Amino acid sequence: GEAVEIQWSKAPCRFCGTGCGVMVGVKDGRVVATHGDMKAEVNRGLNCVKGYFLSKIMYGADRLTQPLMRMKNGAFAKEGELEPVSWDQAFDEMARQFKRVLKEKGPDAVGMFGSGQWTVWEGYAASKLMRAGFRTNNLDPNARHCMASAAVTFIRTFGMDEPMGCYDDFEHADAFVLWGSNMAEMHPILWTRITDRRLSSPHVRIHTLSTYEHRTSDLSDAAIIFKPGSDLAILNYIANHIIQSGSVKSDFLEKHVNFRVANTDIGYGLRPDHTLEQRAQHAHDAQVSHPSTLEAYAQLMSEYTLEKASEVSGVRPQQLEALARLYADPQTKVMSLWTMGFNQHVRGVWANHMVYNLHLLTGKIAEPGNSPFSLTGQPSACGTAREVGTFAHRLPADMQVNNPEHRRHAEHTWKLPEGLLPGKVGYHAVQQDRMLRDGKLNAYWIMCNNNLQTAPNTNNETYPGYRNPANFVVVSDAYPTVTAMAADLVLPAAMWVEKEGAYGNAERRTHFWHQLVDAPGEARSDLWQLVEFSKRFTTDEVWPEEILSNAPEYRGRTLYQVLFANGEADKFSLSEIDGAYENREAKHFGFYIQKGLFEEYASFGRGHGHDLAPFNTYHQVRGLRWPVVDGKETLWRFREGFDPYVQRGAGWEFYGNPDKKANVVAAPYEPPAEAPDEEFDLWLVTGRVLGCEPNQAIAAFVVS
Ligand code: SF4
């Protein structure tokens, strides 16, 4: 026969927040090969073991290819077996269940669990459907489990989410300090950039702090093993060392920093039997901070002497001092990196603050090589979970649902009646599981998640909710995961290059790809599912009368019409699609839906420091780091000369905060909630092993 050439196209890898570029080879409608993209700045042709298997993951024999619903005697039954049904049957039953719950219990009883694996427009469409369509903020991504502490601390410190630096810092730093991060196994491609720097520049040093030894320790100049929880004491000791050794950068602090002190009047206090209100109060109290001064901060830090830090942490004084000197030395450019060690810490927000404190005290921030950097795990934890705002409390561009002005802004952009969007913060991921268990969340949709594998306390808190007779649980997935198999309705999902997509990686890089192949059978993208489902509801069924009586022009229209075919999201015609590529969703809906949703979404951030480039640009390039202003990406935010938002002569401007200053927030060392005693004499700590995503397959290690 005639030889068919392999067609190669670019895409980001779908597995992690590093955001490597890959080349995808397609032949006869199938992905037949992938390799690292030599033109991708992130990975420069390399892939890790997960990336190598990108094509394999698409063609498992057990791919889901049609909807499955629990049936008995030809009708849906909670106790029935999963049987193949048509999309119409699936959506009819699903709509019936959602309408029943909305009518009987109202919007609080409807919810959705999303993901940092969602493409940008899938998360955005889900956010519109839940908040504006069903009028609930019970929408949360799995990013809640891994990076809530990081996101909160970015906002509290800089007034804006996400790192100020980027991966280019790897080539500029003189020292790398890994706070708990096992990069050699978890971020192997970024680790190659560090090892390259270390091996080609003899003066470079790597200090790795961890509660146990791992493969990152092997190549480190100092592998520091500390007692669990004592990192807080080590961080405060370094702050004290910086102050005592006169290494504080006073003029920087004067111009660009405010001092605050964390509310410490809380204690651990949280018990499994605490009510949601008590938990919410605790979370709120833990986040409060009060104005303070450098002098007061110095006073608070003064108790963290070298001796005390060494005693608390079990680390030799020489090792701690060497580490402190790196931060204090004005000639040494330091990059601090962390992941779950800080972000899943019982005092995760404090730990994040403490590392920013070190960089702010010394002015080592927002310039090449001086970079506090929170690494992410999901491919679009930044792009979709954080930037699009699929959290229970967020809207796009760092806006919040409980801020009336922000809601007005979203209603205006979405062309919706005023007062439609709910202001109550929704249930976060863990609360959702508890509400399902308790029969208070009754219509629930899960996308891109294997929650029964990854949620905490699944046997007691998660699984019972899925099988609670009061609930109707829908799972969209490409494979029959344990979560899908516990659902009442399973919807087959298209994955990765079976649809057009966009991800945002850990360094603010937005990266697009085209649809390259069709999904098998009747599998459809999450975007298709969300938008198609919206056709089954009219405003009269789901919006309250007081909204409709003030805005009668919305009466009797479908959610599809008011949310997706609203003159904004349907602005771009099919003729705008690059003819070289398939675009199944756009053809189905009759307009370039991805472009419409993206441009509408991007309008939230343009001019506000979150500027994204025009849609078409992203299909041409290997990603761009926002803010993208006048076609130019921003490598270092908040710094004159790099960030177009910083005025000339200002040096630094942390413009997320009204006074353009960052916050140093003092917090104390607090002992772990539990420590070994005579009866239970071992520490049990968690860590990740090669090839795992952050929420998945967390291994337990015993350290003595
Ligand atoms: Fe994919 Fe992450 Fe591996 Fe890069 S490091 S190839 S993005 S899994």
JSON list of N, CA and C in Angstrom, two decimals, residues 296-323:
[
{"chain": "A", "resi": 296, "resn": "ALA", "atom": "N", "xyz": [9.69, 44.77, 65.89]},
{"chain": "A", "resi": 296, "resn": "ALA", "atom": "CA", "xyz": [8.90, 43.73, 66.56]},
{"chain": "A", "resi": 296, "resn": "ALA", "atom": "C", "xyz": [9.18, 42.36, 65.95]},
{"chain": "A", "resi": 297, "resn": "TYR", "atom": "N", "xyz": [9.36, 42.36, 64.62]},
{"chain": "A", "resi": 297, "resn": "TYR", "atom": "CA", "xyz": [9.68, 41.10, 63.93]},
{"chain": "A", "resi": 297, "resn": "TYR", "atom": "C", "xyz": [11.01, 40.56, 64.43]},
{"chain": "A", "resi": 298, "resn": "ALA", "atom": "N", "xyz": [12.01, 41.46, 64.50]},
{"chain": "A", "resi": 298, "resn": "ALA", "atom": "CA", "xyz": [13.34, 41.05, 64.97]},
{"chain": "A", "resi": 298, "resn": "ALA", "atom": "C", "xyz": [13.25, 40.48, 66.39]},
{"chain": "A", "resi": 299, "resn": "GLN", "atom": "N", "xyz": [12.44, 41.11, 67.20]},
{"chain": "A", "resi": 299, "resn": "GLN", "atom": "CA", "xyz": [12.27, 40.65, 68.58]},
{"chain": "A", "resi": 299, "resn": "GLN", "atom": "C", "xyz": [11.67, 39.23, 68.61]},
{"chain": "A", "resi": 300, "resn": "LEU", "atom": "N", "xyz": [10.64, 39.02, 67.79]},
{"chain": "A", "resi": 300, "resn": "LEU", "atom": "CA", "xyz": [10.01, 37.70, 67.74]},
{"chain": "A", "resi": 300, "resn": "LEU", "atom": "C", "xyz": [10.98, 36.62, 67.24]},
{"chain": "A", "resi": 301, "resn": "MET", "atom": "N", "xyz": [11.81, 37.01, 66.27]},
{"chain": "A", "resi": 301, "resn": "MET", "atom": "CA", "xyz": [12.74, 36.03, 65.69]},
{"chain": "A", "resi": 301, "resn": "MET", "atom": "C", "xyz": [13.92, 35.74, 66.61]},
{"chain": "A", "resi": 302, "resn": "SER", "atom": "N", "xyz": [14.20, 36.66, 67.56]},
{"chain": "A", "resi": 302, "resn": "SER", "atom": "CA", "xyz": [15.43, 36.56, 68.34]},
{"chain": "A", "resi": 302, "resn": "SER", "atom": "C", "xyz": [15.50, 35.28, 69.17]},
{"chain": "A", "resi": 303, "resn": "GLU", "atom": "N", "xyz": [14.35, 34.70, 69.47]},
{"chain": "A", "resi": 303, "resn": "GLU", "atom": "CA", "xyz": [14.42, 33.46, 70.28]},
{"chain": "A", "resi": 303, "resn": "GLU", "atom": "C", "xyz": [14.92, 32.27, 69.46]},
{"chain": "A", "resi": 304, "resn": "TYR", "atom": "N", "xyz": [14.93, 32.41, 68.12]},
{"chain": "A", "resi": 304, "resn": "TYR", "atom": "CA", "xyz": [15.33, 31.28, 67.27]},
{"chain": "A", "resi": 304, "resn": "TYR", "atom": "C", "xyz": [16.84, 31.29, 67.03]},
{"chain": "A", "resi": 305, "resn": "THR", "atom": "N", "xyz": [17.55, 30.97, 68.07]},
{"chain": "A", "resi": 305, "resn": "THR", "atom": "CA", "xyz": [19.01, 30.94, 67.99]},
{"chain": "A", "resi": 305, "resn": "THR", "atom": "C", "xyz": [19.45, 29.66, 67.28]},
{"chain": "A", "resi": 306, "resn": "LEU", "atom": "N", "xyz": [20.73, 29.65, 66.90]},
{"chain": "A", "resi": 306, "resn": "LEU", "atom": "CA", "xyz": [21.29, 28.46, 66.25]},
{"chain": "A", "resi": 306, "resn": "LEU", "atom": "C", "xyz": [21.11, 27.23, 67.15]},
{"chain": "A", "resi": 307, "resn": "GLU", "atom": "N", "xyz": [21.35, 27.43, 68.43]},
{"chain": "A", "resi": 307, "resn": "GLU", "atom": "CA", "xyz": [21.25, 26.30, 69.37]},
{"chain": "A", "resi": 307, "resn": "GLU", "atom": "C", "xyz": [19.83, 25.75, 69.41]},
{"chain": "A", "resi": 308, "resn": "LYS", "atom": "N", "xyz": [18.88, 26.69, 69.50]},
{"chain": "A", "resi": 308, "resn": "LYS", "atom": "CA", "xyz": [17.48, 26.24, 69.59]},
{"chain": "A", "resi": 308, "resn": "LYS", "atom": "C", "xyz": [17.07, 25.52, 68.31]},
{"chain": "A", "resi": 309, "resn": "ALA", "atom": "N", "xyz": [17.41, 26.12, 67.15]},
{"chain": "A", "resi": 309, "resn": "ALA", "atom": "CA", "xyz": [17.01, 25.49, 65.88]},
{"chain": "A", "resi": 309, "resn": "ALA", "atom": "C", "xyz": [17.62, 24.11, 65.75]},
{"chain": "A", "resi": 310, "resn": "SER", "atom": "N", "xyz": [18.88, 23.98, 66.18]},
{"chain": "A", "resi": 310, "resn": "SER", "atom": "CA", "xyz": [19.56, 22.70, 66.09]},
{"chain": "A", "resi": 310, "resn": "SER", "atom": "C", "xyz": [18.90, 21.68, 67.01]},
{"chain": "A", "resi": 311, "resn": "GLU", "atom": "N", "xyz": [18.56, 22.12, 68.20]},
{"chain": "A", "resi": 311, "resn": "GLU", "atom": "CA", "xyz": [17.94, 21.21, 69.17]},
{"chain": "A", "resi": 311, "resn": "GLU", "atom": "C", "xyz": [16.57, 20.74, 68.69]},
{"chain": "A", "resi": 312, "resn": "VAL", "atom": "N", "xyz": [15.78, 21.69, 68.21]},
{"chain": "A", "resi": 312, "resn": "VAL", "atom": "CA", "xyz": [14.42, 21.35, 67.76]},
{"chain": "A", "resi": 312, "resn": "VAL", "atom": "C", "xyz": [14.45, 20.45, 66.53]},
{"chain": "A", "resi": 313, "resn": "SER", "atom": "N", "xyz": [15.36, 20.74, 65.61]},
{"chain": "A", "resi": 313, "resn": "SER", "atom": "CA", "xyz": [15.34, 20.05, 64.31]},
{"chain": "A", "resi": 313, "resn": "SER", "atom": "C", "xyz": [16.21, 18.80, 64.28]},
{"chain": "A", "resi": 314, "resn": "GLY", "atom": "N", "xyz": [17.15, 18.70, 65.22]},
{"chain": "A", "resi": 314, "resn": "GLY", "atom": "CA", "xyz": [18.07, 17.58, 65.19]},
{"chain": "A", "resi": 314, "resn": "GLY", "atom": "C", "xyz": [19.15, 17.72, 64.12]},
{"chain": "A", "resi": 315, "resn": "VAL", "atom": "N", "xyz": [19.28, 18.90, 63.52]},
{"chain": "A", "resi": 315, "resn": "VAL", "atom": "CA", "xyz": [20.28, 19.13, 62.47]},
{"chain": "A", "resi": 315, "resn": "VAL", "atom": "C", "xyz": [21.54, 19.74, 63.10]},
{"chain": "A", "resi": 316, "resn": "ARG", "atom": "N", "xyz": [22.71, 19.31, 62.63]},
{"chain": "A", "resi": 316, "resn": "ARG", "atom": "CA", "xyz": [23.96, 19.84, 63.18]},
{"chain": "A", "resi": 316, "resn": "ARG", "atom": "C", "xyz": [24.03, 21.35, 62.98]},
{"chain": "A", "resi": 317, "resn": "PRO", "atom": "N", "xyz": [24.54, 22.10, 63.99]},
{"chain": "A", "resi": 317, "resn": "PRO", "atom": "CA", "xyz": [24.60, 23.56, 63.88]},
{"chain": "A", "resi": 317, "resn": "PRO", "atom": "C", "xyz": [25.37, 24.01, 62.63]},
{"chain": "A", "resi": 318, "resn": "GLN", "atom": "N", "xyz": [26.46, 23.30, 62.28]},
{"chain": "A", "resi": 318, "resn": "GLN", "atom": "CA", "xyz": [27.26, 23.71, 61.11]},
{"chain": "A", "resi": 318, "resn": "GLN", "atom": "C", "xyz": [26.43, 23.71, 59.84]},
{"chain": "A", "resi": 319, "resn": "GLN", "atom": "N", "xyz": [25.57, 22.72, 59.71]},
{"chain": "A", "resi": 319, "resn": "GLN", "atom": "CA", "xyz": [24.73, 22.63, 58.51]},
{"chain": "A", "resi": 319, "resn": "GLN", "atom": "C", "xyz": [23.72, 23.77, 58.46]},
{"chain": "A", "resi": 320, "resn": "LEU", "atom": "N", "xyz": [23.14, 24.06, 59.61]},
{"chain": "A", "resi": 320, "resn": "LEU", "atom": "CA", "xyz": [22.15, 25.15, 59.66]},
{"chain": "A", "resi": 320, "resn": "LEU", "atom": "C", "xyz": [22.81, 26.49, 59.36]},
{"chain": "A", "resi": 321, "resn": "GLU", "atom": "N", "xyz": [24.00, 26.68, 59.91]},
{"chain": "A", "resi": 321, "resn": "GLU", "atom": "CA", "xyz": [24.68, 27.96, 59.71]},
{"chain": "A", "resi": 321, "resn": "GLU", "atom": "C", "xyz": [25.07, 28.14, 58.24]},
{"chain": "A", "resi": 322, "resn": "ALA", "atom": "N", "xyz": [25.55, 27.07, 57.63]},
{"chain": "A", "resi": 322, "resn": "ALA", "atom": "CA", "xyz": [25.93, 27.15, 56.21]},
{"chain": "A", "resi": 322, "resn": "ALA", "atom": "C", "xyz": [24.72, 27.53, 55.36]},
{"chain": "A", "resi": 323, "resn": "LEU", "atom": "N", "xyz": [23.58, 26.98, 55.72]},
{"chain": "A", "resi": 323, "resn": "LEU", "atom": "CA", "xyz": [22.35, 27.28, 54.99]},
{"chain": "A", "resi": 323, "resn": "LEU", "atom": "C", "xyz": [21.95, 28.75, 55.19]}
]
